[in-house]
CSV table of C-alpha atoms in Angstrom, one decimal:
chain,number,residue,atom,x,y,z
A,1,MET,CA,71.9,154.6,1.0
A,2,ARG,CA,72.2,158.2,0.1
A,3,ARG,CA,69.3,160.6,-0.3
A,4,VAL,CA,68.2,160.5,-3.9
A,5,SER,CA,67.7,164.2,-4.4
A,6,ARG,CA,67.7,167.4,-2.4
A,7,ILE,CA,66.1,170.8,-2.9
A,8,THR,CA,68.5,173.1,-1.2
A,9,VAL,CA,68.0,176.3,0.7
A,10,ALA,CA,70.9,178.7,0.4
A,11,GLY,CA,72.0,179.8,3.8
A,12,VAL,CA,69.4,180.0,6.5
A,13,ALA,CA,70.1,183.2,8.4
A,14,THR,CA,68.1,184.9,11.2
A,15,ALA,CA,67.2,187.8,8.9
A,16,ALA,CA,66.4,186.1,5.6
A,17,LEU,CA,65.8,182.9,3.7
A,18,ALA,CA,66.6,182.2,0.0
A,19,LEU,CA,64.0,179.8,-1.3
A,20,THR,CA,64.7,177.5,-4.3
A,21,ALA,CA,62.0,175.9,-6.3
A,22,SER,CA,61.1,172.3,-6.5
A,23,ALA,CA,61.5,170.4,-9.7
A,24,CYS,CA,58.0,171.1,-10.6
A,25,GLY,CA,58.2,174.9,-10.5
A,26,SER,CA,60.1,178.0,-9.5
A,27,SER,CA,59.6,180.7,-6.9
A,28,SER,CA,60.5,184.4,-7.0
A,29,SER,CA,63.3,185.6,-4.8
A,30,GLU,CA,61.5,188.9,-4.5
A,31,SER,CA,58.9,189.3,-1.7
A,32,SER,CA,55.4,189.9,-2.7
A,33,ASN,CA,52.1,190.5,-0.9
A,34,SER,CA,50.0,187.6,0.2
A,35,ASP,CA,47.0,189.3,-1.4
A,36,SER,CA,48.6,189.1,-4.9
A,37,LYS,CA,48.0,186.3,-7.4
A,38,ASN,CA,48.5,182.9,-5.7
A,39,LEU,CA,51.8,181.3,-6.9
A,40,GLY,CA,50.7,177.9,-5.7
A,41,LEU,CA,51.3,175.9,-2.6
A,42,ALA,CA,54.5,175.7,-0.6
A,43,LEU,CA,55.9,172.7,1.3
A,44,ALA,CA,58.4,173.1,4.1
A,45,TYR,CA,60.0,169.8,4.7
A,46,ASP,CA,61.1,168.5,8.0
A,47,VAL,CA,64.0,166.1,8.5
A,48,GLY,CA,64.5,163.5,5.8
A,49,GLY,CA,63.5,165.9,3.1
A,50,LYS,CA,62.7,165.1,-0.5
A,51,GLY,CA,64.0,161.8,-1.7
A,52,ASP,CA,63.0,159.8,1.3
A,53,GLN,CA,60.8,157.6,-0.9
A,54,SER,CA,58.3,157.8,1.9
A,55,PHE,CA,56.5,160.6,3.8
A,56,ASN,CA,58.1,163.7,2.2
A,57,ASP,CA,57.9,162.3,-1.3
A,58,ALA,CA,54.2,161.6,-0.8
A,59,ALA,CA,53.7,165.3,0.0
A,60,THR,CA,55.8,166.2,-3.0
A,61,ALA,CA,53.6,164.1,-5.2
A,62,GLY,CA,50.5,165.9,-4.0
A,63,MET,CA,52.2,169.2,-4.8
A,64,GLU,CA,53.1,168.1,-8.3
A,65,LYS,CA,49.5,166.9,-8.9
A,66,ALA,CA,48.2,170.4,-7.9
A,67,ASP,CA,50.8,172.1,-10.1
A,68,LYS,CA,49.7,170.0,-13.1
A,69,GLU,CA,46.0,170.6,-12.6
A,70,PHE,CA,46.0,174.2,-11.6
A,71,GLY,CA,48.9,175.6,-13.5
A,72,TYR,CA,50.7,176.5,-10.3
A,73,LYS,CA,54.5,177.0,-9.8
A,74,SER,CA,54.8,175.7,-6.3
A,75,THR,CA,57.9,175.4,-4.2
A,76,ALA,CA,59.4,173.2,-1.6
A,77,VAL,CA,62.2,174.0,0.8
A,78,GLU,CA,64.5,171.9,3.0
A,79,PRO,CA,65.4,172.4,6.6
A,80,GLN,CA,68.9,173.1,7.8
A,81,ASP,CA,70.8,171.1,10.4
A,82,GLY,CA,70.6,172.6,13.8
A,83,GLU,CA,68.0,175.2,12.9
A,84,SER,CA,66.0,177.0,15.5
A,85,GLU,CA,62.3,177.3,16.0
A,86,ALA,CA,62.6,180.9,14.8
A,87,ASP,CA,64.1,179.7,11.5
A,88,LYS,CA,61.0,177.5,10.9
A,89,VAL,CA,58.7,180.4,11.6
A,90,GLN,CA,60.7,182.7,9.3
A,91,ARG,CA,60.6,180.1,6.5
A,92,LEU,CA,56.8,179.8,6.7
A,93,GLU,CA,56.3,183.6,7.0
A,94,THR,CA,58.6,184.2,4.0
A,95,LEU,CA,56.6,181.7,1.9
A,96,ALA,CA,53.3,183.4,2.8
A,97,LYS,CA,54.6,186.8,2.1
A,98,GLN,CA,55.8,185.7,-1.3
A,99,GLY,CA,52.3,184.7,-2.2
A,100,TYR,CA,52.1,181.0,-1.7
A,101,ASN,CA,48.8,179.6,-0.5
A,102,PRO,CA,48.5,177.1,1.2
A,103,VAL,CA,51.7,176.9,3.1
A,104,ILE,CA,52.2,173.4,4.5
A,105,GLY,CA,54.6,172.2,7.2
A,106,VAL,CA,55.4,168.6,6.5
A,107,GLY,CA,55.9,167.0,9.9
A,108,TYR,CA,54.8,167.5,13.5
A,109,ALA,CA,57.9,169.6,14.3
A,110,TYR,CA,56.4,172.5,12.4
A,111,ALA,CA,53.4,172.8,14.7
A,112,PRO,CA,54.6,175.8,16.8
A,113,ALA,CA,55.9,177.5,13.6
A,114,VAL,CA,52.6,177.0,11.8
A,115,LYS,CA,50.7,178.5,14.7
A,116,ALA,CA,52.9,181.6,14.8
A,117,ALA,CA,52.9,182.2,11.0
A,118,ALA,CA,49.1,181.6,10.8
A,119,GLN,CA,48.5,184.4,13.3
A,120,LYS,CA,50.7,186.8,11.3
A,121,TYR,CA,49.1,185.9,7.9
A,122,PRO,CA,45.4,185.3,8.6
A,123,LYS,CA,44.5,185.5,4.8
A,124,THR,CA,46.8,182.5,4.1
A,125,THR,CA,45.8,178.9,4.7
A,126,PHE,CA,48.4,176.9,6.5
A,127,GLY,CA,48.6,173.1,6.8
A,128,ILE,CA,50.4,171.0,9.3
A,129,VAL,CA,50.9,167.3,8.6
A,130,ASP,CA,50.8,164.9,11.6
A,131,ASP,CA,49.7,167.3,14.2
A,132,GLU,CA,46.2,168.1,15.5
A,133,GLN,CA,47.0,170.5,18.3
A,134,THR,CA,47.3,173.6,16.2
A,135,LYS,CA,44.0,175.4,16.4
A,136,ALA,CA,43.3,178.4,14.2
A,137,ASP,CA,40.7,179.6,11.7
A,138,ASN,CA,43.2,179.4,8.8
A,139,VAL,CA,45.0,176.1,9.8
A,140,ALA,CA,44.2,172.6,8.5
A,141,ASP,CA,45.5,169.8,10.7
A,142,LEU,CA,46.3,166.9,8.3
A,143,VAL,CA,46.4,163.8,10.4
A,144,PHE,CA,46.0,160.0,9.9
A,145,SER,CA,44.9,156.8,11.7
A,146,GLU,CA,48.4,155.3,11.2
A,147,GLU,CA,47.6,152.6,13.7
A,148,GLN,CA,44.9,151.2,11.4
A,149,ALA,CA,47.2,150.6,8.5
A,150,SER,CA,49.8,149.3,10.9
A,151,TYR,CA,47.3,146.8,12.3
A,152,LEU,CA,46.9,145.4,8.8
A,153,ALA,CA,50.7,145.3,8.4
A,154,GLY,CA,50.8,143.3,11.6
A,155,VAL,CA,48.2,140.9,10.1
A,156,ALA,CA,50.4,140.5,7.0
A,157,ALA,CA,53.5,139.9,9.1
A,158,ALA,CA,51.9,137.3,11.3
A,159,LYS,CA,50.6,135.4,8.2
A,160,THR,CA,54.0,135.6,6.6
A,161,THR,CA,56.5,134.8,9.3
A,162,LYS,CA,58.0,131.3,9.4
A,163,SER,CA,60.3,132.0,12.4
A,164,ASN,CA,57.5,133.4,14.6
A,165,VAL,CA,59.7,136.5,15.2
A,166,VAL,CA,59.0,139.8,13.5
A,167,GLY,CA,60.4,143.3,14.0
A,168,PHE,CA,59.3,146.8,14.4
A,169,ILE,CA,61.7,149.7,13.9
A,170,GLY,CA,60.6,153.3,14.8
A,171,GLY,CA,62.6,156.3,13.6
A,172,VAL,CA,62.1,158.4,16.7
A,173,ASP,CA,60.6,157.5,20.1
A,174,VAL,CA,57.6,159.9,20.0
A,175,PRO,CA,53.8,159.4,20.3
A,176,LEU,CA,53.3,159.6,16.6
A,177,ILE,CA,55.5,156.5,16.0
A,178,HIS,CA,54.1,154.8,19.0
A,179,LYS,CA,50.8,154.6,17.0
A,180,PHE,CA,52.5,152.6,14.3
A,181,GLU,CA,54.1,150.2,16.8
A,182,ALA,CA,50.8,149.7,18.8
A,183,GLY,CA,48.8,148.9,15.7
A,184,PHE,CA,51.4,146.6,14.4
A,185,LYS,CA,51.8,144.6,17.6
A,186,GLN,CA,48.0,144.3,18.0
A,187,GLY,CA,47.6,143.1,14.4
A,188,VAL,CA,50.3,140.4,15.0
A,189,ALA,CA,48.8,139.3,18.3
A,190,ASP,CA,45.2,139.1,17.0
A,191,THR,CA,46.3,137.1,14.0
A,192,LYS,CA,48.7,134.5,15.3
A,193,LYS,CA,49.5,133.5,18.9
A,194,GLY,CA,53.1,133.0,19.9
A,195,VAL,CA,54.7,135.4,17.5
A,196,THR,CA,57.3,137.6,19.2
A,197,VAL,CA,57.5,141.3,18.1
A,198,LYS,CA,60.9,142.9,18.6
A,199,SER,CA,60.7,146.7,18.8
A,200,GLN,CA,63.5,149.2,18.6
A,201,TYR,CA,63.6,153.0,18.2
A,202,LEU,CA,66.6,154.5,16.4
A,203,THR,CA,66.8,157.8,18.4
A,204,GLU,CA,65.2,159.7,21.1
A,205,THR,CA,64.9,162.9,19.0
A,206,ALA,CA,64.6,163.7,15.3
A,207,ALA,CA,67.7,165.9,15.6
A,208,GLU,CA,69.8,162.7,16.2
A,209,GLY,CA,68.8,161.4,12.8
A,210,GLY,CA,66.2,158.8,13.5
A,211,PHE,CA,64.2,159.8,10.4
A,212,SER,CA,67.2,160.6,8.1
A,213,SER,CA,69.8,157.9,8.6
A,214,PRO,CA,69.6,154.8,6.4
A,215,ASP,CA,72.7,153.4,8.2
A,216,LYS,CA,71.0,153.4,11.5
A,217,GLY,CA,68.0,151.7,10.0
A,218,GLU,CA,70.2,149.1,8.4
A,219,ALA,CA,72.1,148.3,11.6
A,220,ALA,CA,68.9,148.0,13.6
A,221,ALA,CA,67.4,145.6,11.0
A,222,GLU,CA,70.5,143.5,10.9
A,223,GLY,CA,70.3,143.1,14.7
A,224,GLN,CA,66.6,142.0,14.6
A,225,ILE,CA,67.3,139.7,11.7
A,226,ASP,CA,70.2,138.1,13.7
A,227,ASP,CA,67.5,137.5,16.4
A,228,LYS,CA,65.5,135.5,13.9
A,229,ALA,CA,63.1,138.2,12.7
A,230,ASP,CA,62.0,137.3,9.2
A,231,VAL,CA,59.6,140.2,8.6
A,232,VAL,CA,60.6,143.8,9.7
A,233,TYR,CA,58.3,146.8,9.6
A,234,ALA,CA,59.9,150.2,9.8
A,235,ALA,CA,58.2,153.6,10.5
A,236,ALA,CA,61.3,155.6,10.1
A,237,GLY,CA,61.2,157.9,7.1
A,238,LEU,CA,64.5,157.9,5.1
A,239,SER,CA,66.0,155.5,7.7
A,240,GLY,CA,63.6,152.9,6.5
A,241,GLN,CA,65.6,152.5,3.3
A,242,GLY,CA,68.4,150.9,5.3
A,243,VAL,CA,65.9,148.5,6.8
A,244,ILE,CA,64.7,147.5,3.4
A,245,LYS,CA,68.3,147.1,2.2
A,246,ALA,CA,69.1,144.8,5.1
A,247,ALA,CA,66.0,142.7,4.6
A,248,ASN,CA,67.0,142.2,0.9
A,249,ALA,CA,70.6,141.3,1.8
A,250,ASN,CA,69.3,138.7,4.3
A,251,LYS,CA,66.5,137.3,2.2
A,252,VAL,CA,63.7,138.2,4.6
A,253,TRP,CA,60.7,140.5,4.2
A,254,ALA,CA,60.4,144.2,4.8
A,255,ILE,CA,57.2,146.2,5.2
A,256,GLY,CA,57.3,149.7,3.9
A,257,VAL,CA,55.6,152.8,5.2
A,258,ASP,CA,53.7,155.9,4.1
A,259,SER,CA,54.2,155.4,0.3
A,260,ASP,CA,54.0,152.3,-1.8
A,261,GLN,CA,57.7,151.6,-1.5
A,262,TYR,CA,57.5,148.6,-3.8
A,263,LYS,CA,57.0,151.1,-6.6
A,264,GLN,CA,59.7,153.5,-5.7
A,265,ASP,CA,62.5,153.8,-8.3
A,266,ALA,CA,65.2,154.3,-5.7
A,267,LEU,CA,64.3,151.0,-4.0
A,268,LYS,CA,63.9,149.0,-7.3
A,269,ALA,CA,66.9,146.8,-6.5
A,270,TYR,CA,65.2,145.7,-3.3
A,271,LYS,CA,61.5,145.6,-4.3
A,272,ASP,CA,61.2,141.8,-4.3
A,273,SER,CA,61.9,142.0,-0.5
A,274,ILE,CA,59.1,144.5,0.1
A,275,LEU,CA,56.1,142.5,1.1
A,276,THR,CA,53.7,145.4,1.3
A,277,SER,CA,53.6,149.0,2.7
A,278,ALA,CA,51.4,150.6,5.3
A,279,MET,CA,50.4,153.7,3.5
A,280,LYS,CA,48.9,157.0,4.5
A,281,ASN,CA,47.6,159.3,1.8
A,282,VAL,CA,49.8,162.4,2.5
A,283,GLU,CA,49.7,163.0,-1.3
A,284,GLY,CA,45.9,163.2,-1.3
A,285,ALA,CA,45.8,165.4,1.9
A,286,VAL,CA,48.2,167.9,0.4
A,287,TYR,CA,46.4,168.0,-3.0
A,288,ASP,CA,43.0,168.3,-1.4
A,289,LEU,CA,44.1,171.3,0.8
A,290,ALA,CA,45.5,173.0,-2.3
A,291,LYS,CA,42.3,172.3,-4.2
A,292,SER,CA,40.1,173.7,-1.4
A,293,VAL,CA,42.1,177.0,-1.5
A,294,LYS,CA,41.8,177.0,-5.3
A,295,ASP,CA,38.0,176.6,-5.0
A,296,GLY,CA,37.7,179.4,-2.5
A,297,LYS,CA,36.6,177.1,0.3
A,298,PRO,CA,39.8,176.4,2.3
A,299,GLU,CA,39.8,173.3,4.6
A,300,THR,CA,40.4,174.0,8.2
A,301,GLY,CA,40.4,172.1,11.5
A,302,VAL,CA,41.2,168.5,11.9
A,303,ILE,CA,41.1,166.4,8.7
A,304,ARG,CA,41.8,162.8,9.5
A,305,GLY,CA,42.6,160.0,7.0
A,306,SER,CA,41.4,156.5,8.0
A,307,LEU,CA,40.7,153.1,6.4
A,308,SER,CA,37.1,154.2,6.0
A,309,ASN,CA,37.8,157.2,3.9
A,310,GLY,CA,40.9,155.9,2.1
A,311,GLY,CA,43.3,158.0,4.1
A,312,VAL,CA,45.3,155.0,5.1
A,313,SER,CA,45.6,151.6,3.4
A,314,LEU,CA,47.9,148.6,2.8
A,315,SER,CA,49.5,148.3,-0.6
A,316,ASN,CA,49.0,145.3,-2.9
A,317,SER,CA,51.7,145.9,-5.5
A,318,ASN,CA,53.9,142.9,-4.8
A,319,PRO,CA,52.2,139.9,-6.6
A,320,VAL,CA,53.6,137.5,-4.1
A,321,PHE,CA,51.6,139.3,-1.4
A,322,ALA,CA,48.5,140.1,-3.6
A,323,ASP,CA,48.2,136.5,-4.8
A,324,ASN,CA,48.3,134.9,-1.3
A,325,LYS,CA,44.6,134.1,-0.8
A,326,ASP,CA,45.0,133.2,2.9
A,327,THR,CA,46.8,136.4,3.8
A,328,GLN,CA,44.4,138.5,1.7
A,329,ALA,CA,41.4,137.0,3.3
A,330,ALA,CA,42.8,137.8,6.8
A,331,ILE,CA,43.5,141.4,5.8
A,332,GLU,CA,40.0,141.8,4.3
A,333,LYS,CA,38.4,140.5,7.5
A,334,ALA,CA,40.6,142.8,9.6
A,335,THR,CA,39.7,145.8,7.4
A,336,ALA,CA,36.0,145.1,7.7
A,337,GLY,CA,36.4,144.8,11.5
A,338,ILE,CA,38.2,148.1,11.8
A,339,LYS,CA,35.7,149.9,9.6
A,340,ASP,CA,32.6,148.5,11.5
A,341,GLY,CA,34.2,149.1,14.9
A,342,SER,CA,34.3,145.5,16.0
A,343,ILE,CA,38.1,145.8,16.1
A,344,LYS,CA,39.3,148.8,18.0
A,345,VAL,CA,43.0,149.5,17.3
A,346,LYS,CA,45.2,150.9,20.1
A,347,THR,CA,47.2,154.0,19.5
A,348,SER,CA,49.8,153.4,22.3
């Protein structure tokens, strides 16, 4: 499955970046002072980019909501293959210099670049999604309890499987994705004894395409389905589209991630195979940071989304899933347990 749309950046060079606007606005190619009128917020995508129907598109939705409400003309830019850390830093600094505020790195790979750019532009608020190690007075660490939503996905998988084999596919073998796997496995084990969870990571590093290769996701899912998995959960960004495609082709269930993938237009042909999605409210986190800057009280520090505050959740869009009273009762019980602390979900 090909990426649905891309916002291109013309020629990343060491000396300069040309920034193009997202569909919801336009940016100036002329540099301006960060003290000038705020143009809006800026997103710097990591691998996968716009059109992943998942993580990056959720961030885009938050940007579009801010544009609509605040009259902004925000921008979003894509990474280039094989770019250096210096390229990321320069991208963020260029956005801040042009007058965008906040400037948000979408993905943990931006953490070093956010730290460097924030030091150079202290009057600009920076955000980093999925990293909480970046500490600065003008940086908001937008993080989530992914393991909690994944636990609920595990409950759903355990209640749904007929073969007693389910699968987990992670995009890249990193601690962030380990949280998804840990929560999912625990949810399965706590719900139904004797269910096997088959786990696989697509790549060791993001540069190898683990978050951006639907073909890799499809092949991995086919292998797990051949091994009798009848529910497959993917935390793999754009690669997850291949997992959903494979599930549909083999008439088994897929569990989506980050966004409500049952509702995604690009996945419409496969939606009847999407049982549910373990969501994290990246859209809300991006919008809230933009609003805080707009209101003159910028968020900073660690801002964590959880089940308790609505930062993570399990989607209920598929009526087959929503109308299953037994499964819904189990999920409600698990949700209550996580919120009151009687269920402590592992992160690794």
